[in-house]
Short mmCIF file of C-alpha atoms in Angstrom, two decimals:
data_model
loop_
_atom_site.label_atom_id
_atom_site.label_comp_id
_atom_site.label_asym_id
_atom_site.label_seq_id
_atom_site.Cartn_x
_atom_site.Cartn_y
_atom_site.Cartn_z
CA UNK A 1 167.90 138.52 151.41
CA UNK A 2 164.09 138.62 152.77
CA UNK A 3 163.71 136.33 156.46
CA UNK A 4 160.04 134.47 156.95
CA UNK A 5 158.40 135.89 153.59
CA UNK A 6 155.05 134.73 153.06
CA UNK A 7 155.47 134.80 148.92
CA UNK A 8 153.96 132.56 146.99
CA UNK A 9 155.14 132.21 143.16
CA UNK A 10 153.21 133.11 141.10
CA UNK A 11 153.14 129.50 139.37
CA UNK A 12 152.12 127.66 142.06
CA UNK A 13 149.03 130.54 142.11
CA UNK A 14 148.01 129.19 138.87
CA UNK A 15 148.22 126.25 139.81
CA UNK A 16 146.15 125.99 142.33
CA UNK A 17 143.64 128.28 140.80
CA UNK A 18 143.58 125.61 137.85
CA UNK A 19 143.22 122.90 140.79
CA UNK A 20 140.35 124.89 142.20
CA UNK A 21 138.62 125.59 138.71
CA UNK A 22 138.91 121.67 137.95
CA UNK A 23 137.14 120.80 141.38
CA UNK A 24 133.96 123.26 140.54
CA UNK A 25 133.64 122.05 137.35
CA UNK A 26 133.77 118.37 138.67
CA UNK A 27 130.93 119.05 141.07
CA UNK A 28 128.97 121.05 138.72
CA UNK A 29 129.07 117.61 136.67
CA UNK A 30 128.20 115.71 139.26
CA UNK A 31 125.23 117.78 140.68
CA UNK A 32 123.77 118.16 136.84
CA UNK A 33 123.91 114.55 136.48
CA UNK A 34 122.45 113.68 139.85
CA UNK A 35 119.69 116.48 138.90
CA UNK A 36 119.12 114.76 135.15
CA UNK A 37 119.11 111.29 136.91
CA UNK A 38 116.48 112.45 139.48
CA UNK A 39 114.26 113.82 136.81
CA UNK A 40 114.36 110.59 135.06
CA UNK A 41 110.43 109.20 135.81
CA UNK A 42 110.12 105.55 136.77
CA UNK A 43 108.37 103.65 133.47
CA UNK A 44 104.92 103.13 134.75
CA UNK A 45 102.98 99.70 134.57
CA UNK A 46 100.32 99.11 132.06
CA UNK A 47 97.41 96.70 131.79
CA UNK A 48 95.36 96.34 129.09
CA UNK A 49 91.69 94.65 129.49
CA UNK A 50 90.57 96.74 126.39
CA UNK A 51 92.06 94.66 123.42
CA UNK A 52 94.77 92.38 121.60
CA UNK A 53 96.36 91.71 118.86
CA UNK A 54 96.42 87.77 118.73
CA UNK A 55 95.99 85.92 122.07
CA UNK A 56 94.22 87.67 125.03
CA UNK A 57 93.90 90.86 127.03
CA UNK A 58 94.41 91.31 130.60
CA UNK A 59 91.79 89.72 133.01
CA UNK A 60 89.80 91.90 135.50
CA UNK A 61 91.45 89.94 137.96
CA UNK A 62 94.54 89.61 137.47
CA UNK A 63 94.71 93.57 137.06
CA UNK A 64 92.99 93.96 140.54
CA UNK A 65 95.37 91.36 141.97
CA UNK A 66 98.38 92.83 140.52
CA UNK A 67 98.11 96.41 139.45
CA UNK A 68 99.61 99.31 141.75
CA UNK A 69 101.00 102.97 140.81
CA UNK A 70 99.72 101.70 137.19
CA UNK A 71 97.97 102.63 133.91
CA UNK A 72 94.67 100.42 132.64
CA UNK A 73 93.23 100.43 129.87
CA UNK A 74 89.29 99.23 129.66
CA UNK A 75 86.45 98.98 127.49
CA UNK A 76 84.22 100.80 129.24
CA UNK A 77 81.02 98.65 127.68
CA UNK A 78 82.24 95.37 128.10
CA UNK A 79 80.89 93.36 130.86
CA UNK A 80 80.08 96.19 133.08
CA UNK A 81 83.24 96.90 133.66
CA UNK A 82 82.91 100.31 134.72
CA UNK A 83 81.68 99.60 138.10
CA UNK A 84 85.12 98.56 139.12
CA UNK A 85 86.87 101.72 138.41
CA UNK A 86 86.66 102.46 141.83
CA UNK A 87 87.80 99.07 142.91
CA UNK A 88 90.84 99.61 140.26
CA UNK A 89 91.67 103.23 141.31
CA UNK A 90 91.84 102.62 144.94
CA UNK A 91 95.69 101.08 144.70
CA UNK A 92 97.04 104.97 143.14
CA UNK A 93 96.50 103.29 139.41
CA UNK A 94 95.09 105.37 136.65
CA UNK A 95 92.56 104.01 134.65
CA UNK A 96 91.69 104.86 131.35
CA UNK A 97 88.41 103.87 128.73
CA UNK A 98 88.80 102.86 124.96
CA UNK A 99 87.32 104.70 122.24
CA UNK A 100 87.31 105.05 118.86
CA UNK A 101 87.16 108.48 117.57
CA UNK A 102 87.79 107.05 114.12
CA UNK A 103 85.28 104.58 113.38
CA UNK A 104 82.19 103.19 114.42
CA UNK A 105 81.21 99.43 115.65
CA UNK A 106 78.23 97.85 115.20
CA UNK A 107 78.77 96.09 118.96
CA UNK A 108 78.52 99.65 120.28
CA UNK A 109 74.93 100.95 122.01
CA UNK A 110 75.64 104.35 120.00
CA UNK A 111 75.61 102.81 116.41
CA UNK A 112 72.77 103.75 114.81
CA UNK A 113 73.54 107.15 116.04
CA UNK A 114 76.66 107.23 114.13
CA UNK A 115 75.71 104.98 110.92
CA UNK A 116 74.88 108.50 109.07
CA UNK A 117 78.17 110.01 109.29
CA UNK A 118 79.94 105.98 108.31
CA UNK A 119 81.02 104.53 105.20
CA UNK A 120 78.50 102.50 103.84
CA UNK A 121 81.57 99.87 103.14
CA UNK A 122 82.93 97.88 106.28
CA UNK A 123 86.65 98.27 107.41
CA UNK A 124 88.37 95.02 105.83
CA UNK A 125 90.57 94.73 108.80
CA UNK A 126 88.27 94.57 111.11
CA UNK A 127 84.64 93.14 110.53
CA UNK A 128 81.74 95.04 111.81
CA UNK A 129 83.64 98.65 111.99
CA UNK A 130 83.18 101.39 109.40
CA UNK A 131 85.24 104.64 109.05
CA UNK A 132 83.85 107.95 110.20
CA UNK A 133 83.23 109.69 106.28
CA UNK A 134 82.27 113.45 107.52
CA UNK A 135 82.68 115.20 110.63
CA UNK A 136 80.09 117.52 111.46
CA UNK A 137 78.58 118.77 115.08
CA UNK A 138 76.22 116.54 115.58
CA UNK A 139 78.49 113.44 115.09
CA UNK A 140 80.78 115.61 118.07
CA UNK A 141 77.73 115.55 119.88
CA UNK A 142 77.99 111.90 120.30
CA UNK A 143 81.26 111.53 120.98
CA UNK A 144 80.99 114.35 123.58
CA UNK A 145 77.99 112.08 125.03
CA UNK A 146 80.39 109.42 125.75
CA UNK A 147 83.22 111.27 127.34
CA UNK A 148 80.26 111.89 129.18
CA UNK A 149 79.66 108.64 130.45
CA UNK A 150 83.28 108.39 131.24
CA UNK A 151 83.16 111.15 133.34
CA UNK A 152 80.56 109.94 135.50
CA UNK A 153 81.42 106.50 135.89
CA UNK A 154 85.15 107.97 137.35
CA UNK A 155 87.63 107.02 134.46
CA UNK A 156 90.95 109.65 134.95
CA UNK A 157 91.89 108.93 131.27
CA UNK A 158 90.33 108.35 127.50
CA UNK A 159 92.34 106.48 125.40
CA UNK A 160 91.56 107.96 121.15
CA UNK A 161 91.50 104.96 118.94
CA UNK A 162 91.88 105.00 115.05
CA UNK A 163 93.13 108.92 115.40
CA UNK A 164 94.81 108.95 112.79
CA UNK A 165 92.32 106.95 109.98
CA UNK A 166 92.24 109.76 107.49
CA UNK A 167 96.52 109.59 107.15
CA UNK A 168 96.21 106.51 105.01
CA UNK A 169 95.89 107.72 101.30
CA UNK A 170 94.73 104.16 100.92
CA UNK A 171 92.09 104.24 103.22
CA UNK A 172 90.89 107.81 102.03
CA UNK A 173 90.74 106.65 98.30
CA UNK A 174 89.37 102.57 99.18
CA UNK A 175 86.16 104.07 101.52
CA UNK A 176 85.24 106.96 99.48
CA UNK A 177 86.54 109.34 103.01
CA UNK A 178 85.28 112.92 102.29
CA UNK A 179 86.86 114.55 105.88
CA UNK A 180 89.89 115.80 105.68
CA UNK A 181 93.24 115.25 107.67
CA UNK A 182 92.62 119.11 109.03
CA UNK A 183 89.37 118.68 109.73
CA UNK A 184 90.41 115.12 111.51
CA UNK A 185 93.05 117.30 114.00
CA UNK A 186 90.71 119.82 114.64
CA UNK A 187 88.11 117.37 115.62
CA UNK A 188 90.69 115.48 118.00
CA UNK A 189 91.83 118.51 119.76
CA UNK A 190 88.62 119.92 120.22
CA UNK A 191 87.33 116.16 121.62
CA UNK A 192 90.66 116.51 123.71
CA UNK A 193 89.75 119.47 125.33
CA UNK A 194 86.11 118.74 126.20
CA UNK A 195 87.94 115.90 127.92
CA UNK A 196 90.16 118.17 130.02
CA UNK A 197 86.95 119.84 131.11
CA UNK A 198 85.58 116.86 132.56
CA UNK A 199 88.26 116.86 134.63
CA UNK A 200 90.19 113.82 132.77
CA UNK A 201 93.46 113.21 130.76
CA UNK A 202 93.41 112.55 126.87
CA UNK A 203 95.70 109.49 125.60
CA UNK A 204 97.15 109.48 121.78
CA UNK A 205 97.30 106.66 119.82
CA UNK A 206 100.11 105.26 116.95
CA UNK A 207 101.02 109.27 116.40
CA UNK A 208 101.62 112.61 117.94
CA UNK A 209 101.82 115.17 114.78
CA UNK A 210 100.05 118.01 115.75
CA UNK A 211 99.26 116.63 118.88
CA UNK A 212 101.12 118.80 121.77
CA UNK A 213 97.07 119.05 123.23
CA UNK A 214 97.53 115.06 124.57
CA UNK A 215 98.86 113.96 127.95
CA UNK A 216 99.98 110.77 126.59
CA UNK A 217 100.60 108.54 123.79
CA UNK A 218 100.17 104.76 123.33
CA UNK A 219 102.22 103.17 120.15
CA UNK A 220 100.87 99.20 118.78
CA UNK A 221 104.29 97.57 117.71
CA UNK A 222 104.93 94.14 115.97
CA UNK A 223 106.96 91.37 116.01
CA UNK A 224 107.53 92.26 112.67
CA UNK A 225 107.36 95.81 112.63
CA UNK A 226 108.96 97.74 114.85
CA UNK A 227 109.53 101.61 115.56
CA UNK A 228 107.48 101.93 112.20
CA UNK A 229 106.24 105.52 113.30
CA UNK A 230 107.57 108.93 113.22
CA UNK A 231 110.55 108.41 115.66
CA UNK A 232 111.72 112.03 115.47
CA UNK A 233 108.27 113.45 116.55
CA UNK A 234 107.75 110.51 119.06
CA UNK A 235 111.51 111.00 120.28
CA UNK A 236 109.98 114.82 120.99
CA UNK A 237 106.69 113.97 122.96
CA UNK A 238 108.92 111.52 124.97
CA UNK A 239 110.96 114.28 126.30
CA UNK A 240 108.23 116.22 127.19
CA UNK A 241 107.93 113.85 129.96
CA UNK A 242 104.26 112.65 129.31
CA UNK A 243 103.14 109.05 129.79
CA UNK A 244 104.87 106.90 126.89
CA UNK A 245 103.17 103.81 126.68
CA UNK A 246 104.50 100.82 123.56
CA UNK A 247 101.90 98.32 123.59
CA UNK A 248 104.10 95.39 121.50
CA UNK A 249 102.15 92.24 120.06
CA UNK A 250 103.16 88.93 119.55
CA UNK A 251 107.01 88.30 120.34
CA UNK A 252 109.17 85.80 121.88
CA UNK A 253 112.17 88.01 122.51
CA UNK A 254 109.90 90.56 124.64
CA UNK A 255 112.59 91.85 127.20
CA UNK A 256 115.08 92.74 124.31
CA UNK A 257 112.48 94.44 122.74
CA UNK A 258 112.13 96.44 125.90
CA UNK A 259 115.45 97.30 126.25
CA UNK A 260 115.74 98.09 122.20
CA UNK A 261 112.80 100.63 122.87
CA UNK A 262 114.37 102.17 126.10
CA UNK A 263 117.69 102.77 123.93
CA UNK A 264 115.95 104.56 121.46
CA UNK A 265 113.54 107.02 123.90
CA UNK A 266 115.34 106.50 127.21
CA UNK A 267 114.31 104.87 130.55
CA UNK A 268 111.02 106.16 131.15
CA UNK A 269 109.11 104.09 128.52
CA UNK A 270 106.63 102.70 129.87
CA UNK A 271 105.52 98.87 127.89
CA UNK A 272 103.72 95.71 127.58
CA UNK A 273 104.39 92.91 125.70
CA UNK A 274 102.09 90.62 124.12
CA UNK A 275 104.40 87.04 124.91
CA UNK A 276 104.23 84.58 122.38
CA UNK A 277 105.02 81.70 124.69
CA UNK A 278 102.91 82.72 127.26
CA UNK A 279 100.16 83.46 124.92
CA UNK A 280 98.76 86.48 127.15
CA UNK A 281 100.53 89.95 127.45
CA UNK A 282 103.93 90.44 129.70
CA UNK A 283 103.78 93.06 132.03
CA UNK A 284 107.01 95.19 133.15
CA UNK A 285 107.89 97.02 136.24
CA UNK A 286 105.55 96.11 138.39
CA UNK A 287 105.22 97.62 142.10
CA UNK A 288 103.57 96.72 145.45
#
């Protein structure tokens, strides 16, 4: 018989191999999920001064009383309201001009510029706005002439409205379009990119097909009508970790909407909510 042997059996080796094995994979776990939960971006705060669905948008100031670490949305023409981008930008928020890409308005100093490249027939949604029929250089020129404007006056973002107003077979048939959905992406991205070379961020709106060129996307959702867009492509452009912005109209129920939305795309949505009892929008998030 052995004296003072320093054997160990060989079960109790597995064993504490297994115990070993079980504690690396446990911290692995942990440090993935701490990583995952420290890549998770805090939702940012939106204001919107640029328009509404059924009440009213944000006042200038209220946004410069309350907006920090945010995104806001102007009309660049209204009011003058460019000169306070500086005023706006100085608490770290972004702010971003309305346009439409889509469509012209007769409200807008660039009208008669554009009238040759409109329908002749008004948008019946929304008086005093005609669709963009043909897209040609010279109607880029004029868009380019704005972004322009942007530049100078010190926006950090341009917000594309009516993007997507050649998708509608409707609309297409109704107003006599003659552009077509290509040539309607093409004209985007290359809009998009004379953006980036002004030194400013481009901001979807209502879809991201063929958009991977955008920094950002901005969805208008109803009381009624929620979630209507492509979720599978939106779910996509959400995890690419650009600004996700759900503008939602009209509601009473506006923090379950929130928390429906951040189910669906995760924690980083960013949204505002136009509150029905309040009659104004809702704003979430909000930092000093």
């Amino acid at each position: 018989m052995v004296k003072n042997c320093l054997c160990i059996d060989w079960r109790e080796s597995n064993i504490v191999s297994a115990v070993k094995s079980s504690l690396i994979i446990f911290f692995i776990m942990e440090l993935s999920a701490a990583n995952a939960t420290a890549h998770i971006k805090p939702p940012t705060p939106i204001f919107n001064q640029a328009y509404q669905e059924n009440y009213q948008a944000d006042a200038l100031q209220n946004i410069l009383a309350n907006a920090h670490n945010a995104y806001i949305l102007l009309d660049p023409l209204q009011n003058n309201i460019a000169k306070q981008v500086a005023a706006l930008k100085a608490n770290n928020n972004q702010v971003a001009a309305y346009i439409s890409i889509g469509t012209g308005e007769e409200w807008r100093p660039d009208f008669a510029a554009l009238t040759p490249y409109l329908t002749q027939k008004p948008w019946g949604e929304w008086p005093g706005e005609y669709f963009i029929s043909q897209i040609n250089p010279q109607l880029v020129s004029i868009m380019q002439a704005r972004i322009d404007r942007l530049e100078n006056w010190g926006f950090d973002w341009v917000e594309f409205d009516n993007m997507d107003w050649l998708y509608d077979d409707d609309n297409r048939k109704t107003y006599n379009l003659r552009a077509t959905i290509a040539q309607s992406i093409e004209y985007a991205h290359n809009l998009c990119a004379y953006v980036h070379q002004k030194g400013m961020k481009c901001m979807a709106k209502n879809h991201v097909q063929n958009s991977q060129i955008f920094d950002g996307v901005l969805y208008e959702s109803y009381s009624d009508e929620k979630n209507w867009w492509n979720v599978t492509a939106a779910q996509k452009f959400y995890q690419t970790g650009k600004l996700f912005i759900i503008n939602h109209y009209n509601e009473l129920h506006c923090d379950k909407i929130y928390t429906e939305y951040k189910q669906i795309y995760g924690k980083s949505v960013s949204f505002i909510c136009e509150d029905l009892k309040l009659k104004a929008y809702r704003h979430f998030n909000l930092r000093p």
